[in-house]
PDB file of C-alpha atoms in Angstrom:
ATOM      1  CA  MET I 211      -6.715  21.173  -3.100  1.00 67.00           C
ATOM      2  CA  ASP I 212      -8.526  21.550   0.196  1.00 73.00           C
ATOM      3  CA  GLN I 213      -6.883  25.223   1.333  1.00 76.00           C
ATOM      4  CA  GLU I 214      -7.907  24.289   4.918  1.00 76.00           C
ATOM      5  CA  LEU I 215      -5.751  20.876   4.801  1.00 78.00           C
ATOM      6  CA  LEU I 216      -2.337  23.428   3.255  1.00 78.00           C
ATOM      7  CA  LYS I 217      -2.391  26.140   5.685  1.00 80.00           C
ATOM      8  CA  SER I 218      -1.897  23.235   8.535  1.00 80.00           C
ATOM      9  CA  LEU I 219       0.696  22.110   6.618  1.00 83.00           C
ATOM     10  CA  GLU I 220       2.325  25.210   6.558  1.00 82.00           C
ATOM     11  CA  ASN I 221       3.918  24.767  10.358  1.00 81.00           C
ATOM     12  CA  PHE I 222       5.860  21.430   8.715  1.00 87.00           C
ATOM     13  CA  ARG I 223       8.914  23.447   7.473  1.00 89.00           C
ATOM     14  CA  PRO I 224      10.835  20.619   3.864  1.00 93.00           C
ATOM     15  CA  LEU I 225      13.266  18.572   3.288  1.00 93.00           C
ATOM     16  CA  LYS I 226      14.245  20.942   0.540  1.00 93.00           C
ATOM     17  CA  ILE I 227      13.263  24.156  -1.391  1.00 94.00           C
ATOM     18  CA  TYR I 228      14.369  24.109  -5.682  1.00 94.00           C
ATOM     19  CA  LYS I 229      13.522  26.987  -7.871  1.00 92.00           C
ATOM     20  CA  ILE I 230      13.588  25.981 -11.685  1.00 91.00           C
ATOM     21  CA  GLY I 231      12.596  29.243 -13.967  1.00 90.00           C
ATOM     22  CA  SER I 232       9.215  30.386 -11.709  1.00 90.00           C
ATOM     23  CA  VAL I 233       8.326  27.628 -10.715  1.00 93.00           C
ATOM     24  CA  ILE I 234       9.234  26.417  -6.681  1.00 94.00           C
ATOM     25  CA  PHE I 235       9.443  23.062  -5.666  1.00 96.00           C
ATOM     26  CA  ARG I 236       9.164  21.804  -1.979  1.00 95.00           C
ATOM     27  CA  ILE I 237      10.320  18.555  -0.738  1.00 97.00           C
ATOM     28  CA  TYR I 238       8.519  16.373   1.881  1.00 97.00           C
ATOM     29  CA  LYS I 239       8.941  13.048   3.886  1.00 97.00           C
ATOM     30  CA  ALA I 240       6.229  11.583   4.402  1.00 97.00           C
ATOM     31  CA  LYS I 241       7.512   9.018   6.178  1.00 97.00           C
ATOM     32  CA  ASN I 242      11.061   7.388   6.997  1.00 96.00           C
ATOM     33  CA  LEU I 243      12.411   4.077   6.135  1.00 94.00           C
ATOM     34  CA  TYR I 244      11.698   0.986   8.419  1.00 92.00           C
ATOM     35  CA  GLN I 245       9.484   3.397  10.244  1.00 93.00           C
ATOM     36  CA  PRO I 246       5.726   1.978  10.618  1.00 94.00           C
ATOM     37  CA  SER I 247       4.783   5.377  11.770  1.00 97.00           C
ATOM     38  CA  TRP I 248       4.230   8.832   9.993  1.00 97.00           C
ATOM     39  CA  ASN I 249       5.784  12.184   9.912  1.00 96.00           C
ATOM     40  CA  ASN I 250       2.735  14.397   9.363  1.00 94.00           C
ATOM     41  CA  ALA I 251      -0.781  13.357   9.547  1.00 94.00           C
ATOM     42  CA  VAL I 252      -1.371  15.899   6.726  1.00 94.00           C
ATOM     43  CA  LEU I 253       1.360  14.117   4.591  1.00 96.00           C
ATOM     44  CA  LYS I 254      -0.535  11.784   5.003  1.00 96.00           C
ATOM     45  CA  LYS I 255      -4.065  12.262   3.591  1.00 95.00           C
ATOM     46  CA  ILE I 256      -2.412  14.184   0.755  1.00 96.00           C
ATOM     47  CA  THR I 257      -1.062  10.953  -0.343  1.00 97.00           C
ATOM     48  CA  LYS I 258      -4.107   9.721   0.494  1.00 97.00           C
ATOM     49  CA  LEU I 259      -5.654  12.175  -1.914  1.00 95.00           C
ATOM     50  CA  ALA I 260      -2.942  11.508  -4.597  1.00 96.00           C
ATOM     51  CA  ARG I 261      -3.515   7.544  -4.676  1.00 96.00           C
ATOM     52  CA  GLN I 262      -6.963   8.019  -5.734  1.00 95.00           C
ATOM     53  CA  SER I 263      -5.585   8.260  -8.926  1.00 92.00           C
ATOM     54  CA  TYR I 264      -4.803   4.674  -9.133  1.00 91.00           C
ATOM     55  CA  LEU I 265      -8.181   3.477  -8.323  1.00 91.00           C
ATOM     56  CA  ARG I 266      -8.669   4.093 -11.977  1.00 91.00           C
ATOM     57  CA  TYR I 267      -7.427   0.599 -12.638  1.00 91.00           C
ATOM     58  CA  GLY I 268      -9.257  -0.668  -9.908  1.00 89.00           C
ATOM     59  CA  ARG I 269      -9.923  -1.444  -6.697  1.00 89.00           C
ATOM     60  CA  VAL I 270      -7.028  -0.969  -4.579  1.00 89.00           C
ATOM     61  CA  PRO I 271      -6.426  -0.195  -0.841  1.00 93.00           C
ATOM     62  CA  LEU I 272      -4.859   3.781  -0.531  1.00 96.00           C
ATOM     63  CA  ILE I 273      -2.698   2.207   2.762  1.00 96.00           C
ATOM     64  CA  ASP I 274      -1.106  -1.283   1.789  1.00 92.00           C
ATOM     65  CA  GLU I 275       0.948  -3.900   3.992  1.00 91.00           C
ATOM     66  CA  TYR I 276       4.287  -1.759   2.286  1.00 92.00           C
ATOM     67  CA  ASP I 277       3.747   1.005   3.224  1.00 94.00           C
ATOM     68  CA  LYS I 278       4.835   0.210   6.496  1.00 93.00           C
ATOM     69  CA  ASN I 279       8.852  -0.186   5.524  1.00 92.00           C
ATOM     70  CA  ALA I 280       8.567   2.614   2.755  1.00 94.00           C
ATOM     71  CA  ALA I 281       9.978   6.267   2.865  1.00 97.00           C
ATOM     72  CA  ILE I 282       7.449   8.496   1.136  1.00 98.00           C
ATOM     73  CA  PHE I 283       7.879  11.309  -0.322  1.00 98.00           C
ATOM     74  CA  LEU I 284       5.785  14.338  -1.664  1.00 98.00           C
ATOM     75  CA  CYS I 285       7.030  16.886  -3.877  1.00 98.00           C
ATOM     76  CA  ARG I 286       4.469  20.284  -4.170  1.00 96.00           C
ATOM     77  CA  SER I 287       5.286  22.172  -7.449  1.00 96.00           C
ATOM     78  CA  SER I 288       3.483  26.464  -6.988  1.00 93.00           C
ATOM     79  CA  PHE I 289       3.806  28.523 -10.593  1.00 91.00           C
ATOM     80  CA  GLY I 290       1.994  31.307 -10.137  1.00 87.00           C
ATOM     81  CA  LYS I 291      -1.819  30.617  -8.520  1.00 87.00           C
ATOM     82  CA  LEU I 292      -1.280  26.759  -9.442  1.00 90.00           C
ATOM     83  CA  GLU I 293       0.250  24.153  -8.073  1.00 92.00           C
ATOM     84  CA  GLU I 294       0.766  20.419  -8.227  1.00 96.00           C
ATOM     85  CA  TRP I 295       1.947  17.266  -6.043  1.00 96.00           C
ATOM     86  CA  LEU I 296       3.833  14.010  -7.333  1.00 98.00           C
ATOM     87  CA  CYS I 297       3.788  11.354  -5.018  1.00 98.00           C
ATOM     88  CA  LEU I 298       5.579   8.170  -4.554  1.00 96.00           C
ATOM     89  CA  ARG I 299       7.232   5.809  -2.382  1.00 96.00           C
ATOM     90  CA  PHE I 300      10.058   3.561  -1.983  1.00 96.00           C
ATOM     91  CA  VAL I 301       9.869  -0.111  -0.570  1.00 93.00           C
ATOM     92  CA  PRO I 302      13.225  -1.652   0.785  1.00 89.00           C
ATOM     93  CA  GLY I 303      13.280  -5.329  -0.753  1.00 81.00           C
ATOM     94  CA  ASN I 304      12.217  -8.424   1.680  1.00 65.00           C
ATOM     95  CA  THR I 305      10.670  -6.739   5.548  1.00 58.00           C
ATOM     96  CA  ASP I 306       8.777  -8.691   7.531  1.00 56.00           C
ATOM     97  CA  THR I 307       8.263 -11.893   4.956  1.00 52.00           C
ATOM     98  CA  HIS I 308       6.939  -9.275   1.868  1.00 57.00           C
ATOM     99  CA  LEU I 309       8.878 -10.043  -0.776  1.00 62.00           C
ATOM    100  CA  LEU I 310       9.073  -7.196  -2.675  1.00 74.00           C
ATOM    101  CA  GLU I 311       5.370  -6.702  -5.088  1.00 77.00           C
ATOM    102  CA  ASP I 312       7.338  -6.217  -8.827  1.00 79.00           C
ATOM    103  CA  LEU I 313       9.149  -9.539  -7.230  1.00 81.00           C
ATOM    104  CA  ASN I 314       6.329 -11.117  -7.229  1.00 82.00           C
ATOM    105  CA  GLN I 315       5.102  -9.633 -10.547  1.00 88.00           C
ATOM    106  CA  TYR I 316       8.014 -10.793 -13.189  1.00 92.00           C
ATOM    107  CA  VAL I 317       9.502 -14.367 -13.729  1.00 92.00           C
ATOM    108  CA  TYR I 318      12.580 -14.991 -15.672  1.00 94.00           C
ATOM    109  CA  ASN I 319      12.120 -18.436 -17.254  1.00 92.00           C
ATOM    110  CA  GLY I 320       8.670 -19.351 -16.241  1.00 88.00           C
ATOM    111  CA  LYS I 321      10.672 -19.593 -12.434  1.00 89.00           C
ATOM    112  CA  THR I 322      10.379 -16.661  -9.784  1.00 87.00           C
ATOM    113  CA  ILE I 323      12.690 -13.772 -10.867  1.00 90.00           C
ATOM    114  CA  VAL I 324      14.398 -13.387  -7.430  1.00 86.00           C
ATOM    115  CA  ASN I 325      16.775 -16.124  -8.569  1.00 85.00           C
ATOM    116  CA  ILE I 326      18.252 -14.812 -11.267  1.00 89.00           C
ATOM    117  CA  ILE I 327      18.573 -11.584  -9.477  1.00 88.00           C
ATOM    118  CA  LYS I 328      20.584 -13.493  -6.818  1.00 85.00           C
ATOM    119  CA  ASN I 329      22.350 -15.018  -8.789  1.00 85.00           C
ATOM    120  CA  LYS I 330      23.271 -11.931 -10.989  1.00 86.00           C
ATOM    121  CA  LEU I 331      22.864  -8.895  -8.860  1.00 87.00           C
ATOM    122  CA  VAL I 332      22.445  -8.813  -4.993  1.00 73.00           C
ATOM    123  CA  PHE I 333      23.934 -13.042  -4.073  1.00 65.00           C
ATOM    124  CA  ARG I 334      22.388 -13.932  -0.586  1.00 63.00           C
ATOM    125  CA  ASP I 335      18.562 -13.132   0.980  1.00 58.00           C
ATOM    126  CA  ASN I 336      19.443 -10.770   3.006  1.00 61.00           C
ATOM    127  CA  ASP I 337      20.799  -8.925   1.071  1.00 71.00           C
ATOM    128  CA  LEU I 338      17.415  -8.715  -0.983  1.00 72.00           C
ATOM    129  CA  GLN I 339      16.813  -5.705   2.015  1.00 71.00           C
ATOM    130  CA  THR I 340      19.679  -4.036   2.055  1.00 78.00           C
ATOM    131  CA  LYS I 341      20.657  -3.597  -1.881  1.00 87.00           C
ATOM    132  CA  LEU I 342      17.364  -3.752  -3.621  1.00 90.00           C
ATOM    133  CA  VAL I 343      15.000  -0.827  -3.188  1.00 93.00           C
ATOM    134  CA  ALA I 344      12.043  -0.585  -5.810  1.00 93.00           C
ATOM    135  CA  ILE I 345       9.690   2.695  -6.723  1.00 94.00           C
ATOM    136  CA  SER I 346       5.689   2.434  -6.408  1.00 92.00           C
ATOM    137  CA  ARG I 347       2.656   3.951  -5.758  1.00 94.00           C
ATOM    138  CA  LEU I 348       3.742   6.982  -8.045  1.00 95.00           C
ATOM    139  CA  CYS I 349       0.741   9.089  -8.265  1.00 95.00           C
ATOM    140  CA  GLY I 350      -0.322  12.937  -8.002  1.00 95.00           C
ATOM    141  CA  ILE I 351      -2.547  15.458  -7.605  1.00 94.00           C
ATOM    142  CA  ALA I 352      -3.130  17.932 -10.309  1.00 92.00           C
ATOM    143  CA  PRO I 353      -4.297  22.478 -10.640  1.00 90.00           C
ATOM    144  CA  LYS I 354      -8.284  21.779 -11.364  1.00 86.00           C
ATOM    145  CA  ASN I 355      -9.077  21.764 -14.281  1.00 83.00           C
ATOM    146  CA  SER I 356      -4.402  21.147 -15.787  1.00 86.00           C
ATOM    147  CA  ALA I 357      -2.810  18.647 -16.192  1.00 88.00           C
ATOM    148  CA  MET I 358       0.616  18.353 -14.518  1.00 90.00           C
ATOM    149  CA  LYS I 359       3.629  20.170 -16.232  1.00 92.00           C
ATOM    150  CA  HIS I 360       6.305  19.193 -14.071  1.00 94.00           C
ATOM    151  CA  THR I 361       6.430  15.730 -12.927  1.00 95.00           C
ATOM    152  CA  ALA I 362       9.298  14.590 -14.468  1.00 95.00           C
ATOM    153  CA  GLN I 363      11.480  17.794 -12.501  1.00 96.00           C
ATOM    154  CA  ALA I 364       9.501  17.090  -9.704  1.00 96.00           C
ATOM    155  CA  PHE I 365       9.888  12.818  -9.932  1.00 97.00           C
ATOM    156  CA  ALA I 366      14.093  13.713 -10.364  1.00 96.00           C
ATOM    157  CA  LEU I 367      14.248  16.215  -6.984  1.00 96.00           C
ATOM    158  CA  ILE I 368      12.458  13.189  -4.834  1.00 97.00           C
ATOM    159  CA  ASN I 369      15.123  10.824  -6.022  1.00 97.00           C
ATOM    160  CA  LYS I 370      17.768  13.379  -5.419  1.00 94.00           C
ATOM    161  CA  GLU I 371      16.725  13.784  -1.711  1.00 94.00           C
ATOM    162  CA  PHE I 372      16.448   9.504  -1.824  1.00 96.00           C
ATOM    163  CA  PHE I 373      19.681   8.616  -2.706  1.00 94.00           C
ATOM    164  CA  SER I 374      21.675  11.078  -1.536  1.00 91.00           C
ATOM    165  CA  GLU I 375      20.581   9.229   2.422  1.00 86.00           C
ATOM    166  CA  THR I 376      20.307   5.904   1.319  1.00 84.00           C
ATOM    167  CA  HIS I 377      22.746   3.140   0.155  1.00 86.00           C
ATOM    168  CA  PHE I 378      21.003   0.593  -1.659  1.00 91.00           C
ATOM    169  CA  SER I 379      22.740  -0.736  -4.469  1.00 91.00           C
ATOM    170  CA  TYR I 380      20.040  -1.235  -7.416  1.00 93.00           C
ATOM    171  CA  PHE I 381      17.107   0.679  -8.097  1.00 93.00           C
ATOM    172  CA  LEU I 382      13.720  -1.375  -9.402  1.00 94.00           C
ATOM    173  CA  GLY I 383      10.179  -0.067 -10.533  1.00 94.00           C
ATOM    174  CA  VAL I 384       7.477  -1.703 -13.457  1.00 94.00           C
ATOM    175  CA  PHE I 385       6.403   1.477 -15.095  1.00 94.00           C
ATOM    176  CA  ARG I 386       3.172   1.759 -18.298  1.00 93.00           C
ATOM    177  CA  PRO I 387       5.355   3.919 -21.037  1.00 91.00           C
ATOM    178  CA  GLU I 388       2.940   6.304 -20.072  1.00 90.00           C
ATOM    179  CA  VAL I 389       4.092   6.829 -17.471  1.00 92.00           C
ATOM    180  CA  LEU I 390       8.057   6.863 -17.942  1.00 93.00           C
ATOM    181  CA  LYS I 391       7.479   9.581 -20.822  1.00 92.00           C
ATOM    182  CA  LYS I 392       6.036  11.424 -18.372  1.00 92.00           C
ATOM    183  CA  ILE I 393       8.830  10.715 -15.584  1.00 95.00           C
ATOM    184  CA  LEU I 394      12.473  10.573 -17.594  1.00 94.00           C
ATOM    185  CA  ARG I 395      12.411  13.465 -19.485  1.00 91.00           C
ATOM    186  CA  PHE I 396      13.927  16.651 -17.028  1.00 91.00           C
ATOM    187  CA  SER I 397      14.021  18.991 -20.105  1.00 86.00           C
ATOM    188  CA  SER I 398      14.221  19.616 -23.353  1.00 83.00           C
ATOM    189  CA  ARG I 399      18.638  18.901 -22.800  1.00 86.00           C
ATOM    190  CA  PHE I 400      17.919  16.120 -20.596  1.00 91.00           C
ATOM    191  CA  SER I 401      17.055  13.044 -19.473  1.00 93.00           C
ATOM    192  CA  LEU I 402      17.186  10.357 -17.440  1.00 95.00           C
ATOM    193  CA  SER I 403      17.690   6.400 -18.916  1.00 95.00           C
ATOM    194  CA  PHE I 404      15.877   3.562 -16.816  1.00 96.00           C
ATOM    195  CA  PRO I 405      16.743   0.301 -18.844  1.00 96.00           C
ATOM    196  CA  ASP I 406      14.660  -2.352 -19.125  1.00 96.00           C
ATOM    197  CA  ALA I 407      15.337  -5.333 -16.492  1.00 95.00           C
ATOM    198  CA  TYR I 408      16.656  -7.430 -18.836  1.00 96.00           C
ATOM    199  CA  LYS I 409      19.573  -5.166 -20.175  1.00 96.00           C
ATOM    200  CA  THR I 410      20.441  -5.236 -16.412  1.00 96.00           C
ATOM    201  CA  LEU I 411      20.372  -8.624 -15.824  1.00 94.00           C
ATOM    202  CA  LYS I 412      22.215  -9.617 -19.241  1.00 94.00           C
ATOM    203  CA  CYS I 413      19.433 -12.266 -20.654  1.00 95.00           C
ATOM    204  CA  ARG I 414      17.587 -11.800 -23.756  1.00 95.00           C
ATOM    205  CA  PRO I 415      14.033  -9.524 -23.240  1.00 94.00           C
ATOM    206  CA  GLU I 416      11.620 -12.771 -23.958  1.00 94.00           C
ATOM    207  CA  GLN I 417      12.987 -14.451 -20.752  1.00 95.00           C
ATOM    208  CA  VAL I 418      11.709 -11.793 -18.792  1.00 94.00           C
ATOM    209  CA  TYR I 419       8.303 -11.181 -18.700  1.00 92.00           C
ATOM    210  CA  LEU I 420       4.580 -10.684 -16.630  1.00 93.00           C
ATOM    211  CA  ASP I 421       2.986 -13.265 -13.983  1.00 92.00           C
ATOM    212  CA  ARG I 422      -0.003 -12.754 -14.995  1.00 91.00           C
ATOM    213  CA  SER I 423      -1.357 -15.315 -12.779  1.00 86.00           C
ATOM    214  CA  TRP I 424      -0.382 -12.823 -10.044  1.00 78.00           C
ATOM    215  CA  SER I 425      -2.272  -9.301 -10.981  1.00 88.00           C
ATOM    216  CA  ALA I 426      -2.193  -8.744 -14.042  1.00 93.00           C
ATOM    217  CA  TYR I 427      -6.257  -9.877 -14.872  1.00 95.00           C
ATOM    218  CA  HIS I 428      -6.913  -8.035 -11.305  1.00 94.00           C
ATOM    219  CA  PHE I 429      -5.961  -4.509 -12.919  1.00 94.00           C
ATOM    220  CA  PRO I 430      -5.575  -5.139 -16.533  1.00 96.00           C
ATOM    221  CA  GLY I 431      -5.464  -1.356 -17.557  1.00 94.00           C
ATOM    222  CA  TYR I 432      -2.306  -1.243 -16.267  1.00 93.00           C
ATOM    223  CA  PHE I 433      -0.457  -4.778 -16.572  1.00 95.00           C
ATOM    224  CA  LEU I 434      -2.122  -5.358 -19.818  1.00 96.00           C
ATOM    225  CA  ASN I 435      -1.706  -3.437 -23.298  1.00 95.00           C
ATOM    226  CA  ALA I 436      -4.918  -2.050 -23.175  1.00 92.00           C
ATOM    227  CA  SER I 437      -5.355  -1.399 -27.294  1.00 91.00           C
ATOM    228  CA  GLN I 438      -5.004  -4.516 -28.100  1.00 94.00           C
ATOM    229  CA  LEU I 439      -6.804  -5.973 -24.673  1.00 95.00           C
ATOM    230  CA  LEU I 440     -10.097  -3.482 -26.495  1.00 92.00           C
ATOM    231  CA  LYS I 441      -9.333  -5.530 -29.925  1.00 92.00           C
ATOM    232  CA  SER I 442      -9.150  -8.524 -28.712  1.00 95.00           C
ATOM    233  CA  LEU I 443     -12.205  -8.288 -26.704  1.00 94.00           C
ATOM    234  CA  GLN I 444     -13.861  -7.218 -29.988  1.00 92.00           C
ATOM    235  CA  LYS I 445     -12.742  -9.618 -31.674  1.00 94.00           C
ATOM    236  CA  LEU I 446     -14.174 -12.689 -29.786  1.00 96.00           C
ATOM    237  CA  ILE I 447     -18.048 -10.958 -29.341  1.00 94.00           C
ATOM    238  CA  GLU I 448     -17.742 -10.511 -33.467  1.00 93.00           C
ATOM    239  CA  GLU I 449     -17.216 -14.206 -33.312  1.00 96.00           C
ATOM    240  CA  LYS I 450     -19.697 -14.863 -30.796  1.00 95.00           C
ATOM    241  CA  LYS I 451     -17.627 -16.428 -28.607  1.00 96.00           C
ATOM    242  CA  LEU I 452     -18.554 -13.878 -26.164  1.00 96.00           C
ATOM    243  CA  ASN I 453     -21.365 -11.934 -24.794  1.00 95.00           C
ATOM    244  CA  ILE I 454     -21.583  -8.203 -24.868  1.00 94.00           C
ATOM    245  CA  VAL I 455     -24.146  -8.389 -22.352  1.00 95.00           C
ATOM    246  CA  PHE I 456     -22.256  -9.935 -20.190  1.00 96.00           C
ATOM    247  CA  ILE I 457     -19.577  -7.761 -20.249  1.00 96.00           C
ATOM    248  CA  LYS I 458     -21.351  -4.742 -20.233  1.00 95.00           C
ATOM    249  CA  LYS I 459     -22.624  -6.116 -16.810  1.00 96.00           C
ATOM    250  CA  TYR I 460     -19.452  -5.301 -15.609  1.00 96.00           C
ATOM    251  CA  ALA I 461     -17.439  -3.031 -18.225  1.00 95.00           C
ATOM    252  CA  LYS I 462     -21.005  -0.566 -17.631  1.00 94.00           C
ATOM    253  CA  ASN I 463     -18.707   2.086 -19.592  1.00 93.00           C
ATOM    254  CA  TYR I 464     -17.581  -0.671 -22.509  1.00 92.00           C
ATOM    255  CA  ASN I 465     -18.431   0.466 -26.381  1.00 86.00           C
ATOM    256  CA  PRO I 466     -17.152  -1.750 -28.902  1.00 76.00           C
ATOM    257  CA  GLU I 467     -17.448   1.610 -31.388  1.00 76.00           C
ATOM    258  CA  ILE I 468     -15.180   2.840 -29.907  1.00 73.00           C
ATOM    259  CA  LYS I 469     -12.936   4.733 -32.510  1.00 72.00           C
ATOM    260  CA  LYS I 470      -9.883   3.660 -32.794  1.00 71.00           C
ATOM    261  CA  THR I 471      -7.980   6.615 -32.364  1.00 76.00           C
ATOM    262  CA  ALA I 472      -9.044   6.399 -28.885  1.00 83.00           C
ATOM    263  CA  ASN I 473      -5.662   6.947 -26.187  1.00 88.00           C
ATOM    264  CA  TYR I 474      -5.358   4.869 -23.288  1.00 89.00           C
ATOM    265  CA  MET I 475      -6.998   6.990 -21.105  1.00 90.00           C
ATOM    266  CA  GLU I 476     -10.339   6.857 -22.759  1.00 91.00           C
ATOM    267  CA  ILE I 477     -10.059   3.008 -23.286  1.00 91.00           C
ATOM    268  CA  LEU I 478      -8.846   2.954 -19.529  1.00 92.00           C
ATOM    269  CA  ASN I 479     -12.263   3.934 -18.640  1.00 92.00           C
ATOM    270  CA  MET I 480     -14.139   1.659 -21.241  1.00 93.00           C
ATOM    271  CA  ILE I 481     -13.280  -1.130 -19.718  1.00 93.00           C
ATOM    272  CA  TYR I 482     -13.317  -0.312 -16.079  1.00 95.00           C
ATOM    273  CA  GLY I 483     -14.739  -3.044 -14.374  1.00 95.00           C
ATOM    274  CA  ILE I 484     -13.767  -6.183 -17.062  1.00 96.00           C
ATOM    275  CA  ASN I 485     -11.104  -7.541 -14.253  1.00 96.00           C
ATOM    276  CA  ALA I 486     -14.942  -9.686 -12.989  1.00 96.00           C
ATOM    277  CA  VAL I 487     -14.824 -11.034 -16.664  1.00 97.00           C
ATOM    278  CA  LEU I 488     -11.361 -11.632 -17.318  1.00 97.00           C
ATOM    279  CA  LEU I 489     -11.414 -13.318 -14.033  1.00 97.00           C
ATOM    280  CA  TRP I 490     -14.383 -15.683 -14.524  1.00 97.00           C
ATOM    281  CA  LYS I 491     -14.581 -19.328 -13.774  1.00 96.00           C
ATOM    282  CA  GLY I 492     -16.103 -21.789 -15.739  1.00 97.00           C
ATOM    283  CA  LYS I 493     -18.081 -21.243 -18.595  1.00 97.00           C
ATOM    284  CA  ILE I 494     -18.958 -17.243 -19.292  1.00 97.00           C
ATOM    285  CA  PRO I 495     -22.583 -16.293 -18.842  1.00 96.00           C
ATOM    286  CA  GLY I 496     -24.145 -16.451 -23.048  1.00 95.00           C
ATOM    287  CA  SER I 497     -20.690 -16.779 -24.319  1.00 96.00           C
ATOM    288  CA  LYS I 498     -18.979 -19.953 -25.791  1.00 96.00           C
ATOM    289  CA  ILE I 499     -15.711 -19.889 -23.515  1.00 97.00           C
ATOM    290  CA  THR I 500     -14.876 -20.106 -19.951  1.00 97.00           C
ATOM    291  CA  GLY I 501     -12.988 -17.592 -18.189  1.00 96.00           C
ATOM    292  CA  GLU I 502     -10.133 -19.959 -18.426  1.00 97.00           C
ATOM    293  CA  GLU I 503     -10.134 -20.493 -22.132  1.00 97.00           C
ATOM    294  CA  LEU I 504     -10.581 -16.547 -22.601  1.00 97.00           C
ATOM    295  CA  ARG I 505      -7.251 -16.278 -20.095  1.00 97.00           C
ATOM    296  CA  ALA I 506      -4.820 -18.582 -22.957  1.00 97.00           C
ATOM    297  CA  LEU I 507      -7.028 -16.783 -25.476  1.00 97.00           C
ATOM    298  CA  LEU I 508      -5.637 -13.106 -23.884  1.00 97.00           C
ATOM    299  CA  ASP I 509      -2.402 -14.524 -23.185  1.00 95.00           C
ATOM    300  CA  ARG I 510      -1.205 -15.210 -27.314  1.00 96.00           C
ATOM    301  CA  SER I 511      -2.834 -12.207 -28.177  1.00 96.00           C
ATOM    302  CA  VAL I 512      -2.400  -9.253 -25.735  1.00 96.00           C
ATOM    303  CA  ALA I 513       1.130  -7.934 -24.631  1.00 95.00           C
ATOM    304  CA  ASP I 514       2.404  -6.959 -21.087  1.00 94.00           C
ATOM    305  CA  GLY I 515       1.731  -3.433 -20.603  1.00 93.00           C
ATOM    306  CA  SER I 516       3.713  -2.258 -18.249  1.00 93.00           C
ATOM    307  CA  LYS I 517       7.496  -3.259 -18.157  1.00 93.00           C
ATOM    308  CA  LEU I 518      10.341  -4.103 -15.187  1.00 95.00           C
ATOM    309  CA  LYS I 519      12.942  -1.391 -15.070  1.00 96.00           C
ATOM    310  CA  ILE I 520      16.122  -2.212 -13.593  1.00 96.00           C
ATOM    311  CA  ILE I 521      19.199   0.448 -13.140  1.00 96.00           C
ATOM    312  CA  SER I 522      22.183  -0.079 -10.394  1.00 95.00           C
ATOM    313  CA  ALA I 523      21.865   2.721  -7.921  1.00 94.00           C
ATOM    314  CA  ALA I 524      25.928   4.226  -8.744  1.00 95.00           C
ATOM    315  CA  ASN I 525      24.145   4.672 -12.326  1.00 96.00           C
ATOM    316  CA  TRP I 526      21.350   6.386 -11.251  1.00 96.00           C
ATOM    317  CA  LYS I 527      22.923   8.584  -8.680  1.00 95.00           C
ATOM    318  CA  LYS I 528      25.339   9.561 -11.421  1.00 94.00           C
ATOM    319  CA  GLN I 529      22.662  10.550 -13.948  1.00 96.00           C
ATOM    320  CA  LEU I 530      20.803  12.485 -11.027  1.00 94.00           C
ATOM    321  CA  LYS I 531      24.012  14.312 -10.180  1.00 91.00           C
ATOM    322  CA  ARG I 532      24.201  15.670 -13.704  1.00 90.00           C
ATOM    323  CA  ILE I 533      20.802  18.086 -12.981  1.00 85.00           C
ATOM    324  CA  LYS I 534      22.180  21.136 -11.625  1.00 79.00           C
ATOM    325  CA  ILE I 535      19.096  22.873  -9.529  1.00 80.00           C
ATOM    326  CA  LYS I 536      20.337  26.021  -6.652  1.00 73.00           C
ATOM    327  CA  GLN I 537      18.867  24.716  -3.837  1.00 70.00           C
ATOM    328  CA  VAL I 538      16.507  27.906  -2.185  1.00 72.00           C
ATOM    329  CA  VAL I 539      16.450  26.416   1.483  1.00 60.00           C
TER     330      VAL I 539
END
């Protein structure tokens, strides 16, 4: 992190300061709900720096239309000479005709998931704004040459602050399993529980699924099972249905010889740019199938990689209250 940037933040007081062991957690609110302006220019810059981590999935704007009405928080975790940042935003259900991005992404029995949410959770259109809030753009800045170590604690402390001052009824988000493991395990003795949407909606798991016409093939590394996607593509290449030369034109790091033990980040790096192939319209150059046929094949062979989570705010707050941490300031 640029030290000059941090120095210019010295005069902006954190909302809260906590201490867990030898780690100091400073909670900042970069932006208020329903207010288009930011509270601090430096925090906005840090938010944009943190959001650069999303570029690993594809090209996304660092600031988008959902930020206008969102509350945006950051947590600065300091330990020894190191520090890390966690940033996340809370977006209200429906403002300025913009439906929650997460609600656009998922369907229930082939139709918008909004219908069942209205029937079982919020009941009226205008309640979407006042009763639903979603977390998104969860991202961070790790210490130089090190991994983030305090993500779960920072995540919980930000949530404690946000839900202490708001009155939403339901909380939702779309997460990959790798992310959930990092944010929910607060300590060896306590983990937050964030149920799949189908459990809260009291329906069968197969009834709630990703609408792949929305973002799945634009950002396959986030929304699809990356390992299954890689295996399916390799199978099509071996069967000479897909042209590897054409794939490498867009996914320049693509390597069919990658080890079976490759982790998620290695696969993500390898398939970066593959969205151009997955979104192809008509016959794929040098291949035996069309883009439409490719997507149909992947719909059958590749599972969703991320899951929609929904929990009542009352349940979430109850869990957060179990976290007893002494506030320093």
